[in-house]
Coordinates of C-alpha atoms and ligand atoms in Angstrom, one line a residue:
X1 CA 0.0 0.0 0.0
X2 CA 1.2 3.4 -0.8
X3 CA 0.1 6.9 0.1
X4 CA -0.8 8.9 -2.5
X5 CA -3.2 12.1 -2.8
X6 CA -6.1 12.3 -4.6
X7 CA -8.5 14.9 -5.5
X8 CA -12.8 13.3 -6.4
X9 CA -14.0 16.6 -7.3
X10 CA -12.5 20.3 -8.1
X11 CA -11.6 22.5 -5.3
X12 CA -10.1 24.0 -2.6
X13 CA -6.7 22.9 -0.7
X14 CA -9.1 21.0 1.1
X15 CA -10.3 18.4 -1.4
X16 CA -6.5 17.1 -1.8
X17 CA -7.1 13.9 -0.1
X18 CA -4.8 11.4 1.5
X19 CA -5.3 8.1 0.1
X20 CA -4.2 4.6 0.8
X21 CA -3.9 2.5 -2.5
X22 CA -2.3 -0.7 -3.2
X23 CA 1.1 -0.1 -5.1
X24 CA 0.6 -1.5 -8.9
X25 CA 3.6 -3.8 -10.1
X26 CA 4.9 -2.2 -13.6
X27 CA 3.9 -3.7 -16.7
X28 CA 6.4 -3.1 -20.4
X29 CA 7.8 -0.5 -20.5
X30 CA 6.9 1.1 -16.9
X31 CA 9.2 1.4 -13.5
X32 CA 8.0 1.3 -10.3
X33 CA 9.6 4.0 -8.2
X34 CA 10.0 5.0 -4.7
X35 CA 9.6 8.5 -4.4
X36 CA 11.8 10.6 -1.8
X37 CA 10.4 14.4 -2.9
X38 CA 7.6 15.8 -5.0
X39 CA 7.7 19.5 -6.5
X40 CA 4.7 21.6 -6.4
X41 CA 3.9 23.8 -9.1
X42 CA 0.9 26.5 -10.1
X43 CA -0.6 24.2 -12.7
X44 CA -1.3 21.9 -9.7
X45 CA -3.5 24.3 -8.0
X46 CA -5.1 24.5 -12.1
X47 CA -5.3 21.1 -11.7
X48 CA -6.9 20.9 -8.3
X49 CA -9.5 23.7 -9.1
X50 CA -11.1 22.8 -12.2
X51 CA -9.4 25.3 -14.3
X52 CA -7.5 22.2 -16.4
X53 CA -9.8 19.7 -15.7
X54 CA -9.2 16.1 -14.6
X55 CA -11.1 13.0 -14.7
X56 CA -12.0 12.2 -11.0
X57 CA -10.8 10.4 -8.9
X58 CA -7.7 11.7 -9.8
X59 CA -3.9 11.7 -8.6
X60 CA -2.4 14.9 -8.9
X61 CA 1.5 16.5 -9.3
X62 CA 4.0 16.6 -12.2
X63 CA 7.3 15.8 -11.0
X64 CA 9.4 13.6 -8.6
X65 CA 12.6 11.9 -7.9
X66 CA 13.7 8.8 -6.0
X67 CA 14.2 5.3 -6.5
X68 CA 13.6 2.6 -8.9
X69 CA 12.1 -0.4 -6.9
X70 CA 11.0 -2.6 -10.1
X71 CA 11.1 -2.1 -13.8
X72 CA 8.8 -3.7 -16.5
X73 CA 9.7 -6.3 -19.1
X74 CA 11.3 -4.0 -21.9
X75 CA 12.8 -1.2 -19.3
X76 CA 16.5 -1.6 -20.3
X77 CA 17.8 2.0 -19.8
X78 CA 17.1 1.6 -15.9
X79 CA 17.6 -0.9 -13.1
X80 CA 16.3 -1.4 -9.8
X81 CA 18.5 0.6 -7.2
X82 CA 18.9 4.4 -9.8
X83 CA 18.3 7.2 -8.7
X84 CA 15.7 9.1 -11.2
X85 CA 13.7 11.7 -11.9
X86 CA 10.7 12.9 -14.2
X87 CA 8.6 16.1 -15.1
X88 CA 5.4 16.3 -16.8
X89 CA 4.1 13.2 -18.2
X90 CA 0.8 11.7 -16.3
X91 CA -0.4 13.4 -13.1
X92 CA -0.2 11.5 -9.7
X93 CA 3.2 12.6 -8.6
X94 CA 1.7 13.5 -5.1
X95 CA 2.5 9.7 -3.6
X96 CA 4.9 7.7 -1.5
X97 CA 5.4 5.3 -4.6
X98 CA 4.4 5.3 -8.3
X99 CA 4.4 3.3 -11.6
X100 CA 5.2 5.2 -14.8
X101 CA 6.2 5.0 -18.2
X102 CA 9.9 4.7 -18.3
X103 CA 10.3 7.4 -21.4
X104 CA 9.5 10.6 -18.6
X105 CA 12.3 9.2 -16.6
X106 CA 15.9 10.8 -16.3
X107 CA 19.0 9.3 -14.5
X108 CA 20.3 11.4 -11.7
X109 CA 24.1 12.5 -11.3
X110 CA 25.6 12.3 -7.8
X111 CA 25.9 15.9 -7.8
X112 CA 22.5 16.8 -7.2
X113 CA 19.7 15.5 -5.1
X114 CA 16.3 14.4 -4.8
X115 CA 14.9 17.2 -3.3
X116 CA 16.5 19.4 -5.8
X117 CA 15.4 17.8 -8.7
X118 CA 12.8 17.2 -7.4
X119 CA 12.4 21.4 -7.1
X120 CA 13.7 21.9 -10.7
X121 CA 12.5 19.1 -13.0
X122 CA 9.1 21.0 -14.5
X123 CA 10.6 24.6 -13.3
X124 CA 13.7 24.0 -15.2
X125 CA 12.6 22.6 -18.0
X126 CA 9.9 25.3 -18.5
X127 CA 13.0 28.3 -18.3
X128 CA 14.3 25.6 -20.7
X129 CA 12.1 26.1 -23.7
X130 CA 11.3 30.2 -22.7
X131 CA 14.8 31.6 -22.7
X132 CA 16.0 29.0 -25.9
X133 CA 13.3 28.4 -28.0
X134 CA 10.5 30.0 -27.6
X135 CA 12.3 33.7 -27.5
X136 CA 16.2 32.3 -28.4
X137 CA 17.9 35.4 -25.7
X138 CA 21.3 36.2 -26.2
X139 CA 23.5 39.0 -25.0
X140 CA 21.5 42.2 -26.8
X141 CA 18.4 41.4 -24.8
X142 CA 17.0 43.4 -22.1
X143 CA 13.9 40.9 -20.9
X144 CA 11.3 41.5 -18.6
X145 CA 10.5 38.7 -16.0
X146 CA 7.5 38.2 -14.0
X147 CA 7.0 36.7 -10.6
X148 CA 10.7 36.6 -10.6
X149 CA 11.0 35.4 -7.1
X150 CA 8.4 32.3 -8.4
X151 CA 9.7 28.9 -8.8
X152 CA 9.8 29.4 -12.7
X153 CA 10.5 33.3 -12.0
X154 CA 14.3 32.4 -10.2
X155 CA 15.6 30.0 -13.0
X156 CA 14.4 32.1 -16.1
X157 CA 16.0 35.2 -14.0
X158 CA 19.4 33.1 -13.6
X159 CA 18.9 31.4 -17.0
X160 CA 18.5 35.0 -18.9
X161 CA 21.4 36.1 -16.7
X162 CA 23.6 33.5 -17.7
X163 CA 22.6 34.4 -21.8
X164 CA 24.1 37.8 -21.4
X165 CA 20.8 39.5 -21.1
X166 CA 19.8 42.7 -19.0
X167 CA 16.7 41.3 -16.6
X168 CA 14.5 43.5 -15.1
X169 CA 12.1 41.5 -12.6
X170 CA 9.0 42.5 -11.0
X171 CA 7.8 41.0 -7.1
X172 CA 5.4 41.7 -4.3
X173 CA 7.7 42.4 -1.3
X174 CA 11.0 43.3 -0.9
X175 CA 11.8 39.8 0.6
X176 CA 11.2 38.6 -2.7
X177 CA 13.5 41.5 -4.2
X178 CA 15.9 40.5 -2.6
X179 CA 16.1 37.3 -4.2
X180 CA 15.7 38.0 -7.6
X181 CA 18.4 40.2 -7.3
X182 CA 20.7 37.5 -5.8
X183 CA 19.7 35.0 -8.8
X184 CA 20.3 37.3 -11.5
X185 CA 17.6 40.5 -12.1
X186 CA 19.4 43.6 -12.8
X187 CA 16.4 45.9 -12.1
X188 CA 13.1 45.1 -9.6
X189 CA 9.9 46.6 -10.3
X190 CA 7.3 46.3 -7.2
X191 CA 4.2 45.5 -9.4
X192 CA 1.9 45.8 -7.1
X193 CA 2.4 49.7 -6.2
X194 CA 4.3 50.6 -9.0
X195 CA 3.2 50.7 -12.8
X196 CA 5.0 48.6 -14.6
X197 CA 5.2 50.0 -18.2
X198 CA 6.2 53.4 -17.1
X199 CA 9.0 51.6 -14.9
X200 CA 9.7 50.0 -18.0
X201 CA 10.2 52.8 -20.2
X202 CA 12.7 54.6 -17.7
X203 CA 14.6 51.2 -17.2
X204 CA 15.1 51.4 -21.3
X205 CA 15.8 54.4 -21.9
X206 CA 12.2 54.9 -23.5
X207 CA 12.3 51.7 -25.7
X208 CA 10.9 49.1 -23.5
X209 CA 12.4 45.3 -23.7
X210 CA 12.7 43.2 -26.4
X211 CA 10.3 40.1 -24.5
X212 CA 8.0 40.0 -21.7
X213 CA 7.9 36.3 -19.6
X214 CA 4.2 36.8 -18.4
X215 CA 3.0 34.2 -15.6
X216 CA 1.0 36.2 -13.8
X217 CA -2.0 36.5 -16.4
X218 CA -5.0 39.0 -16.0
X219 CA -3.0 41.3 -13.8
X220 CA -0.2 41.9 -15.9
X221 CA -1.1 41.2 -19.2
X222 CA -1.9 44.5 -20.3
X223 CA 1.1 46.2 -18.7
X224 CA 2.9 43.3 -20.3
X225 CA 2.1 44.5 -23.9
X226 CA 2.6 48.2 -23.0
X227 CA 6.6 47.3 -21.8
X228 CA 7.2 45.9 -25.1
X229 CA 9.5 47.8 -27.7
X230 CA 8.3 47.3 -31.3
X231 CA 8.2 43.5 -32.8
X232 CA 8.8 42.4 -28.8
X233 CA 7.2 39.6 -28.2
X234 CA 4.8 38.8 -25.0
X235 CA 5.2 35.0 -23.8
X236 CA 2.3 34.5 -21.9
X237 CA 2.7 31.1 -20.4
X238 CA 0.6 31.2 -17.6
X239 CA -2.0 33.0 -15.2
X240 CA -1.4 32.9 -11.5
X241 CA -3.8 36.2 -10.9
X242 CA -6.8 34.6 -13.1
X243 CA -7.4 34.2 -17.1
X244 CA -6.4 37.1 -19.4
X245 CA -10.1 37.8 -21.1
X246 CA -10.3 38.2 -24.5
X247 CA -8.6 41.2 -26.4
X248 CA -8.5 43.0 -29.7
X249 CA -5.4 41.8 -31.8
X250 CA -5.3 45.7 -33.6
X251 CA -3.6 46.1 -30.2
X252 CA -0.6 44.8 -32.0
X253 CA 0.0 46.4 -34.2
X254 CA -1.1 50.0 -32.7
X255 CA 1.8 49.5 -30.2
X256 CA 4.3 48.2 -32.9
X257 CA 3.9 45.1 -34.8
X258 CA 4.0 43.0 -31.5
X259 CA 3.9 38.9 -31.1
X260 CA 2.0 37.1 -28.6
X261 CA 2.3 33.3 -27.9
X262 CA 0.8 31.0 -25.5
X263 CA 3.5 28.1 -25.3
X264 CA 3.1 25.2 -22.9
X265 CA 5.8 23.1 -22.0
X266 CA 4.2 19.4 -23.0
X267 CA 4.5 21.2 -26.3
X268 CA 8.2 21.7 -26.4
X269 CA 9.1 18.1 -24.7
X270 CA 6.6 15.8 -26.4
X271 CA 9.2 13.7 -28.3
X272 CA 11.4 11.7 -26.0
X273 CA 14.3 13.0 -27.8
X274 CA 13.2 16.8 -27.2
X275 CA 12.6 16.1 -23.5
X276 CA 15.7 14.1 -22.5
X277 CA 18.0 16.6 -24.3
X278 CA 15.7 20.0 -22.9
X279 CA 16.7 17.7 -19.3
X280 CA 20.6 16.9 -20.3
X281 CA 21.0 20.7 -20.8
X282 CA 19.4 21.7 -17.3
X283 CA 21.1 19.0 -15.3
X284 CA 24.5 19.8 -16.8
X285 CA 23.8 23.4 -16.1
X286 CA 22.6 22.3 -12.7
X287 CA 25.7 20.0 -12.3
X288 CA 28.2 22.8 -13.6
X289 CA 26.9 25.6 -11.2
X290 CA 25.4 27.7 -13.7
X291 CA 21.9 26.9 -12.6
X292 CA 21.0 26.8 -8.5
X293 CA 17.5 26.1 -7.5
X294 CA 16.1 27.9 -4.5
X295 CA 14.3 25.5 -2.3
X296 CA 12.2 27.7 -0.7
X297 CA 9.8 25.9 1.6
X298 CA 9.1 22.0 2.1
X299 CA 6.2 20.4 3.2
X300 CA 5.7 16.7 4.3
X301 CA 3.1 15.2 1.5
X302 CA 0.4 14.6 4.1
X303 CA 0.7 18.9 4.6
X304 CA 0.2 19.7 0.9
X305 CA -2.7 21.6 1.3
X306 CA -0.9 23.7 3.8
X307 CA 1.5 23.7 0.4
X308 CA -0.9 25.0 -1.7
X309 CA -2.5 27.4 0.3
X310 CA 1.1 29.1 0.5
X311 CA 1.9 29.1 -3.0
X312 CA -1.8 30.4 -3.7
X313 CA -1.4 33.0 -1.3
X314 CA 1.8 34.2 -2.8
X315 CA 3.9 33.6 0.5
X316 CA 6.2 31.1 -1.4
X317 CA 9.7 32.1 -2.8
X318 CA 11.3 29.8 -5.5
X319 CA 10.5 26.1 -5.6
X320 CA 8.4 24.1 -2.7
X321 CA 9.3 20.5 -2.5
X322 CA 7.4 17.8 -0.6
X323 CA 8.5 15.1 1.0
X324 CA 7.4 11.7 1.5
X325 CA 9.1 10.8 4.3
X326 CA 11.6 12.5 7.3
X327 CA 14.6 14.2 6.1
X328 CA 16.8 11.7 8.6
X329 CA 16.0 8.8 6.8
X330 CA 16.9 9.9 3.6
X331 CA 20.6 9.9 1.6
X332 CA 20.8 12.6 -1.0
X333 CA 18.3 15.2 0.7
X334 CA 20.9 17.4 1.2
X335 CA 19.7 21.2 0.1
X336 CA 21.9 22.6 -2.3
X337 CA 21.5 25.9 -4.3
X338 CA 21.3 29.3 -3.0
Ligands
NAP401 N1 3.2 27.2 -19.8 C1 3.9 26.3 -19.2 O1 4.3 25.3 -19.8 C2 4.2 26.4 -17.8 C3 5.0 25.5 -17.1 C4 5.3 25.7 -15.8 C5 4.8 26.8 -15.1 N2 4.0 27.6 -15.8 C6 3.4 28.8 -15.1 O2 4.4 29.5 -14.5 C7 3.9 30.2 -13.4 C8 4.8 30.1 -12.2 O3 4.7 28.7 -11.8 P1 5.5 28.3 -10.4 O4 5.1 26.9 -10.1 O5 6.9 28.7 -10.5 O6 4.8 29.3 -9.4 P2 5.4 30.5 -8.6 O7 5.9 31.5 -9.6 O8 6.4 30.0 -7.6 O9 4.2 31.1 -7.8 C9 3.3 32.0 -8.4 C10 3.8 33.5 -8.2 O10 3.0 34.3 -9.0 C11 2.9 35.6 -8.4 N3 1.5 36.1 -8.4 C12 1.1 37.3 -8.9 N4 -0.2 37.5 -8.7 C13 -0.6 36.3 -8.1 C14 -1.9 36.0 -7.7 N5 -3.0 36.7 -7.8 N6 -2.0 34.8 -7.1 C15 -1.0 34.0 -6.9 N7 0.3 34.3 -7.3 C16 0.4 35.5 -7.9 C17 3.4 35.5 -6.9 O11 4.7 36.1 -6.8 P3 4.7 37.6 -6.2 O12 4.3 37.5 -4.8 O13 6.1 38.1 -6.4 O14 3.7 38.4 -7.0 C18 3.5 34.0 -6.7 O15 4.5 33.6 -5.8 C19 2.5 29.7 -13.2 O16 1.6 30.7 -13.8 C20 2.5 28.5 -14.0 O17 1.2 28.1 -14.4 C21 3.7 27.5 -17.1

């Protein structure tokens, strides 16, 4: 038997529901892992309340690391005993142990542990796809980063950083400031006393930036497309404050031949191939330094509605990790990253 959390109708933090189910043995092509930590991310809370719905009962959570307990007749890439970890693929991530598809799974170096990848796997390979395919930044970039104290917000600040890029990062508390200075924003803007655009447009010297990463949604959207210099583009990947309503596309090209785009990651990693080497690149850049994922808060899996309620309530910084059993039991679950 395994504990895993389940939701059996849309909902508050309070229909996450702890569940005792019997552990299923893999069948081809699946592993049977033992999972040490679970990351939490916003499209959980989408997840939980309806807004991407799910067939109920359902599991819930994207990404995990741990252990591989048993692996399915065809499952040659792993063994029982590696240490793994996946993000996206099916949900149920929220759960002591879990069979999956070996094709989500990567192999873990030494170097970094489960809680981190845990933290990073979805996160990462989000900034992944934003800052190198989606808008390619390079050097002559100034970009504009929202929620940049966010799980997403720290990694596309250090990512974009690392690219040569001027960041200029907007937060709700100087706390939060504070840390997306240290992982790589150049400028802060307070968003929610300070307008954005005209922040924007002294930042640049009048111009405003070349792209907009634009999590927050309804809030910001607007603003977003106002910070933009001419054929800028606005990424709008996600909507923390609520769905962005409709809006007239002349808007566009009034305020300079902009683009928009609505990318989602299971778009960017659906071939294996695209995945595993979007993954390689963040795990070596993990590995190498270049990358450092801020573990903000964990929570022990039976808590994660006290999880979610945080990360609703905007009192999270960076990435919240959960974890399936006490620290002292575990090897690997040491914190590393800034
Ligand atoms: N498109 C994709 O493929 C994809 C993949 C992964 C994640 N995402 C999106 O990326 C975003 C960040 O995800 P995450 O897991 O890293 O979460 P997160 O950024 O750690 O948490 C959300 C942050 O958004 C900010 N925010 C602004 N207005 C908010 C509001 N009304 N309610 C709640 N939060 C608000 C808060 O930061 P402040 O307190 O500083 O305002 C909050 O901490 C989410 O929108 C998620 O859906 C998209």
């Amino acid at each position: 038997m395994a504990k895993v959390i389940r939701i059996h109708a849309p909902g508050g933090a309070e229909v996450l529901q702890l569940d005792d189910l019997e552990t299923r043995q893999p069948a081809a092509g699946e592993v049977l892992l033992r999972q040490t930590a679970v990351g939490l991310n916003y499209i959980d809370v989408y997840h939980r309340i309806g807004l991407y719905p799910l067939p109920y009962p359902s599991g819930i959570g994207l990404e995990g690391a741990g252990v591989v307990e048993a692996v399915g007749e065809g499952v040659t890439r792993l063994k029982v005993g590696d240490r793994v970890a996946y993000g996206g693929g099916p949900v149920g991530a929220y759960a002591e142990y879990r069979t999956m598809p070996e094709t989500y799974l990567v192999k873990l170096p030494d170097a970094i542990s489960d809680v981190t990848a845990a933290a990073v796997m979805v996160q990462g390979l989000t900034a992944q796809f934003l800052v190198r395919r989606t808008f390619p930044i390079t050097a002559e970039h100034t970009v504009l980063i929202h929620a940049a104290a966010g799980g997403v917000g720290v990694l596309l600040s250090q990512w974009a950083k690392h690219l040569g890029a001027t960041v200029i990062g907007t937060v709700s508390s100087e706390e939060k400031a504070e840390l997306a200075r240290k992982n790589g924003c150049d400028h802060i803007i307070f968003y929610t006393h300070e307008d954005v655009a005209v922040k924007v447009r002294e930042l640049t010297g009048g111009k405003g930036v070349h792209v907009v990463y634009d999590s927050v949604g309804k809030d910001t959207f607007q603003a977003s497309l106002n910070s933009l210099r001419p054929l800028g583009m606005l990424v709008s990947f996600g909507q923390a404050s609520g769905a962005i309503p409709p809006f007239d596309i002349l808007q566009l090209s009034q305020k300079g031949s902009l683009f928009v785009t609505r990318p989602s990651m299971m778009d960017y990693v659906r071939e294996p191939a695209e995945y595993h080497a979007s993954a390689d690149e963040l795990l070596a850049l993990l590995a190498s330094g270049v990358l450092k994922v801020h573990v903000g808060q964990t929570y022990a899996l039976q808590d994660v509605a006290k999880a979610h309620a945080a990360l609703e309530s905007r009192k999270t910084q960076g990435a919240t990790v959960l974890l399936t059993t006490l620290p002292d039991d575990l090897d690997n679950l040491a914190f590393d990253g800034g």
